mmCIF file of C-alpha atoms in Angstrom:
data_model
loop_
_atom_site.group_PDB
_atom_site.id
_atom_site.type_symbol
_atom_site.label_atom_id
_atom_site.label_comp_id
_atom_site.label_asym_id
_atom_site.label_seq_id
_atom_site.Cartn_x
_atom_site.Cartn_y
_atom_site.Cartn_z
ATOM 1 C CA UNK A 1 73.444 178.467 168.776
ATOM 2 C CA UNK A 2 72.912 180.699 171.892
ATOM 3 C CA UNK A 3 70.544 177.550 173.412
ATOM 4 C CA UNK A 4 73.444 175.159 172.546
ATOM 5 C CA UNK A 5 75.968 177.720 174.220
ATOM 6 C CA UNK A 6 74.003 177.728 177.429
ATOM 7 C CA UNK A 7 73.749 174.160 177.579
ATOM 8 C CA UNK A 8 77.194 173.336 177.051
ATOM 9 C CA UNK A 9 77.935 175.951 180.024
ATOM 10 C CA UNK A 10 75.664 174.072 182.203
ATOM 11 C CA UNK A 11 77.613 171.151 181.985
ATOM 12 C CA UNK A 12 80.663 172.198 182.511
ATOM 13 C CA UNK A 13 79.245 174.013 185.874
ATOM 14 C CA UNK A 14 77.915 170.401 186.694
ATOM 15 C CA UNK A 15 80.826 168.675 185.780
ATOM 16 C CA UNK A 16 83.284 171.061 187.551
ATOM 17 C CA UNK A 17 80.649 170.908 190.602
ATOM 18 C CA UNK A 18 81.217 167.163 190.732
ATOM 19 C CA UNK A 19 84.954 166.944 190.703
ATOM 20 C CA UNK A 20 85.161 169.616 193.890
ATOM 21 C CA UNK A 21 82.414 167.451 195.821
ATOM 22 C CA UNK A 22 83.919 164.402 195.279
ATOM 23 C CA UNK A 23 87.241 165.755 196.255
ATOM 24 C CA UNK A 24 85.698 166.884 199.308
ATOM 25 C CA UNK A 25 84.535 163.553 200.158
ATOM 26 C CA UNK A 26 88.324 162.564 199.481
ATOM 27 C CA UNK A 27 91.244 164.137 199.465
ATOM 28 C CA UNK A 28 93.179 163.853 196.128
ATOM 29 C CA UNK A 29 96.304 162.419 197.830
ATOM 30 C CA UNK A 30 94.341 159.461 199.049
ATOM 31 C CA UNK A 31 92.317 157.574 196.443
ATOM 32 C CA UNK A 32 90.041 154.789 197.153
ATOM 33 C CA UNK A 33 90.777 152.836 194.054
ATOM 34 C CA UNK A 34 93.911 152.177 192.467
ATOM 35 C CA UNK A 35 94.246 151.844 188.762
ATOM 36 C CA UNK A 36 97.601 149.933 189.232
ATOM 37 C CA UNK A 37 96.132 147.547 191.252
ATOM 38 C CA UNK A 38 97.169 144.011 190.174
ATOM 39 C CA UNK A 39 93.297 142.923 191.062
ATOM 40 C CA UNK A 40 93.817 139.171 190.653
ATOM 41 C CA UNK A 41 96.786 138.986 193.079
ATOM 42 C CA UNK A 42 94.868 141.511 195.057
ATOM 43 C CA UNK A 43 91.520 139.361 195.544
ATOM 44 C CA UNK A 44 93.453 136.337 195.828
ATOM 45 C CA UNK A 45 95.303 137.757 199.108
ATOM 46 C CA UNK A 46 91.917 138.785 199.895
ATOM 47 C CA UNK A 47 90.399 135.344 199.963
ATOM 48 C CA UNK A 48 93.344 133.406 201.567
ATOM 49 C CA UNK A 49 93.021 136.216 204.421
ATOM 50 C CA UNK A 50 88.942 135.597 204.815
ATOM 51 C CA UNK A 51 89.389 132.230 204.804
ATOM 52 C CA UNK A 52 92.130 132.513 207.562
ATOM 53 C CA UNK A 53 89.674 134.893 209.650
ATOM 54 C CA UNK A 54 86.809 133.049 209.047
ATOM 55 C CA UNK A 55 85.250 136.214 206.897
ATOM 56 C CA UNK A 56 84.141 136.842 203.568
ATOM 57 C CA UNK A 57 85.180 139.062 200.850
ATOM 58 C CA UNK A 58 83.626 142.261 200.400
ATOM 59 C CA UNK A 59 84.405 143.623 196.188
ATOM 60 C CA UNK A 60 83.067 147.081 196.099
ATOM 61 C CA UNK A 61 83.703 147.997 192.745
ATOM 62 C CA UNK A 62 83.641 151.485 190.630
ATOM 63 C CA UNK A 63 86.365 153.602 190.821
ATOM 64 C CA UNK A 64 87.881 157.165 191.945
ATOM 65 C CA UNK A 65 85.496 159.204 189.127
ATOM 66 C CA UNK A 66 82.189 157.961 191.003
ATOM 67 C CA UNK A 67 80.455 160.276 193.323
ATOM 68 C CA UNK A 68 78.367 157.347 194.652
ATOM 69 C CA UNK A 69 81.139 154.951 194.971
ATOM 70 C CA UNK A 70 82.948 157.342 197.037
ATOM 71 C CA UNK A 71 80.037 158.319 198.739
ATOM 72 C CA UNK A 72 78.992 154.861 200.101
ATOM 73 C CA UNK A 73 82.548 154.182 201.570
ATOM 74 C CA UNK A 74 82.370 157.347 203.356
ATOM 75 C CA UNK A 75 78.995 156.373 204.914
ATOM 76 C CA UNK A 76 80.541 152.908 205.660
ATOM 77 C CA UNK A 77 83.534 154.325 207.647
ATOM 78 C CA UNK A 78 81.816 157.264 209.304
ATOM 79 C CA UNK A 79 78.724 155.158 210.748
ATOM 80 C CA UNK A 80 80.272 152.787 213.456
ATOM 81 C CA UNK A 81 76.958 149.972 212.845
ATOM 82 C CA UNK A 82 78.119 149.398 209.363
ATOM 83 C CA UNK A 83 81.757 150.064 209.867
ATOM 84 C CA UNK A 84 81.843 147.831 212.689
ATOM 85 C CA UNK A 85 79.497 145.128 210.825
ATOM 86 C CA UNK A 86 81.609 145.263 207.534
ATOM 87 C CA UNK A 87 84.905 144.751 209.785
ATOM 88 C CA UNK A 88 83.613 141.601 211.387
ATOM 89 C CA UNK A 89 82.102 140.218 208.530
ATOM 90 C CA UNK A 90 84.694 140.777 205.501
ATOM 91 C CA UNK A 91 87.893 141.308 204.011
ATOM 92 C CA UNK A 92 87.101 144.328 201.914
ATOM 93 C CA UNK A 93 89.123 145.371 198.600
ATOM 94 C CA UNK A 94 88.226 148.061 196.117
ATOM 95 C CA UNK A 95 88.260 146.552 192.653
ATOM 96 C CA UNK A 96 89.029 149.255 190.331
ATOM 97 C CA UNK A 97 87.588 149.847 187.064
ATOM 98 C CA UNK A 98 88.414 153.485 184.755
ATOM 99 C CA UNK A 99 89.736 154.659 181.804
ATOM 100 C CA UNK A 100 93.210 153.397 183.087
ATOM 101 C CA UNK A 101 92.212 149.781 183.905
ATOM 102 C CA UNK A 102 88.845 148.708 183.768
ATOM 103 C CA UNK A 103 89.716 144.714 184.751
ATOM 104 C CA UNK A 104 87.380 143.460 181.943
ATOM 105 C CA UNK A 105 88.943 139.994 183.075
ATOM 106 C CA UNK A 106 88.596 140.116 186.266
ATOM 107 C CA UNK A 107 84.897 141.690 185.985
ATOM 108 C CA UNK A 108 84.065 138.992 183.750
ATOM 109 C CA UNK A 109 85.311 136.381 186.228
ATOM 110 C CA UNK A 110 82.833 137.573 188.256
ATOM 111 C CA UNK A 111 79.668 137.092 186.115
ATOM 112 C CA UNK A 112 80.121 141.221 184.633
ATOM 113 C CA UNK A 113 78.822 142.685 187.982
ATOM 114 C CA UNK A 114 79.230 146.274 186.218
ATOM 115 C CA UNK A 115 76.017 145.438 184.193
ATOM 116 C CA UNK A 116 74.639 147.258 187.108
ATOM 117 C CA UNK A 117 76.800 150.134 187.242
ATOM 118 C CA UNK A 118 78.623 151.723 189.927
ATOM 119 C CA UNK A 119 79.509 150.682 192.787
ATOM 120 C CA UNK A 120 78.463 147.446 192.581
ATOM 121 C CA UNK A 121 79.361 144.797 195.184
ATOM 122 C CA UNK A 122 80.529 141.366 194.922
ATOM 123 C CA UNK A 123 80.604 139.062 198.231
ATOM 124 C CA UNK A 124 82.958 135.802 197.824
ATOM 125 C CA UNK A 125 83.868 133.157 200.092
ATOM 126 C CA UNK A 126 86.955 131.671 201.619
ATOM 127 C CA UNK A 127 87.403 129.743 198.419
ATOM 128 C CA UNK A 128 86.831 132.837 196.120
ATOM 129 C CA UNK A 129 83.390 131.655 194.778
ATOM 130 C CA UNK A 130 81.050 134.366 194.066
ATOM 131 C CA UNK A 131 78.307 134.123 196.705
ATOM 132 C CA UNK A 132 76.441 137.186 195.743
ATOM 133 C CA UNK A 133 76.487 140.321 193.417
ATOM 134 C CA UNK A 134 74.760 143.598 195.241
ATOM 135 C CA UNK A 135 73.492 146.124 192.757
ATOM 136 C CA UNK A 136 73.871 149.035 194.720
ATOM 137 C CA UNK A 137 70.222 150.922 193.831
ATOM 138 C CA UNK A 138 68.611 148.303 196.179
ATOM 139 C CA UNK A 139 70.526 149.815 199.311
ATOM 140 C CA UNK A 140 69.891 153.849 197.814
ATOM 141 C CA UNK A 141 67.526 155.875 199.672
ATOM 142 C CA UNK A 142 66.444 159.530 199.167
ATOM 143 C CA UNK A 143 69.949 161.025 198.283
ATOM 144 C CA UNK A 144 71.992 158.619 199.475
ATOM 145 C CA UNK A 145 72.474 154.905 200.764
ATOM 146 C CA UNK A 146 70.437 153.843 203.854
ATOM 147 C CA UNK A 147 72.144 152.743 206.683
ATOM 148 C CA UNK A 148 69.504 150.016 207.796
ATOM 149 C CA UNK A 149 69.371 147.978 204.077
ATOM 150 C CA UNK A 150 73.204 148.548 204.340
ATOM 151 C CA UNK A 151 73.439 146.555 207.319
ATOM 152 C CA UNK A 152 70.983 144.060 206.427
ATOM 153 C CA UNK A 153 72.540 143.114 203.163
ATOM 154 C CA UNK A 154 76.435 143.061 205.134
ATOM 155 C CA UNK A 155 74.265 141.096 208.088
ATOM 156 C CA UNK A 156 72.545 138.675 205.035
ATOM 157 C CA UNK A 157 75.498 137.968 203.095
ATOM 158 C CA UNK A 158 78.453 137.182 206.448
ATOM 159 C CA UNK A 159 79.710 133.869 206.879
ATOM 160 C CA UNK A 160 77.809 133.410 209.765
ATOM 161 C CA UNK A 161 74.280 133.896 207.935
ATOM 162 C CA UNK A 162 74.930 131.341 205.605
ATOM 163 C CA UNK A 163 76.137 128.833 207.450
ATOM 164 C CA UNK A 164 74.334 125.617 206.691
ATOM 165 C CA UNK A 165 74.446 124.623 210.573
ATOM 166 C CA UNK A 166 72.521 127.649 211.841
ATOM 167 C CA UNK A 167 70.535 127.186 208.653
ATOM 168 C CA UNK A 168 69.520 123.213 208.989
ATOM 169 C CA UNK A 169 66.840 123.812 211.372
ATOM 170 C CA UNK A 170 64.128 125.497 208.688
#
């Protein structure tokens, strides 16, 4: 009883521990994803803009509970290579998926990209075909996400790197 007492405790102290760090990483008034999101409309602007621009567009999808999700935004937007490589490149929108709305439709639209848990990124085209799906271990390293295999999968996946002209020459 005492053992199962203790362990309970622990978790709590973890859990409690995880809600203050990730609301240090962002503030509660400003949430990253939004569970009222209308995520169809939502990519659909997306992909009529990145077609516009000449850009792709960049799904990263988990949701405002997940410590890594939040964390690999805030490496994104405080490291001007992959901030500034993510800008050119994409048309970025935070697909949301949580107790409140997990967009099982939309997920499963995209060939269930949450098989690989969270976040887990989705790169479409101008036409809103899937190009890629990005399980997010692959760009982890030591206790967080490394900024070279960051940029090398935003660099691999742009509209630019896959264009069959620059491409033709192989």
């Amino acid at each position: 009883m005492m053992k199962s007492l203790k362990h309970s405790f622990f978790i709590i102290i973890l859990s409690i521990n995880g809600f203050v760090a990730q609301d240090m990483i962002m503030p509660k008034n400003k949430k990253l994803y939004d569970p009222t999101s209308d995520a169809k409309v939502e990519i659909a602007d997306a992909v009529k803009k990145a077609k516009k621009e000449g850009k792709h567009v960049f799904l990263q999808i988990g949701g405002n509970w997940c410590g890594w999700c939040i964390a690999f935004d805030k490496k994104v937007k405080s490291n001007d290579t992959l901030r500034k490589a993510l800008e050119k490149n994409y048309i970025v929108y935070h697909l949301n998926f949580s107790r409140e709305n997990k967009n099982l439709d939309v997920l499963a639209s995209l060939g269930y990209p949450q098989r690989f848990g969270f976040p887990v990124f989705v790169i479409l085209d101008g036409e809103g075909n899937r190009l890629h799906t990005q399980n997010s271990t692959n760009l982890e390293e030591g206790k967080g996400h490394s900024t070279q295999k960051t940029l090398t999968f935003f660099n691999n996946w742009s509209q630019s790197a896959i264009d069959p002209k620059k491409n033709s020459n192989w």
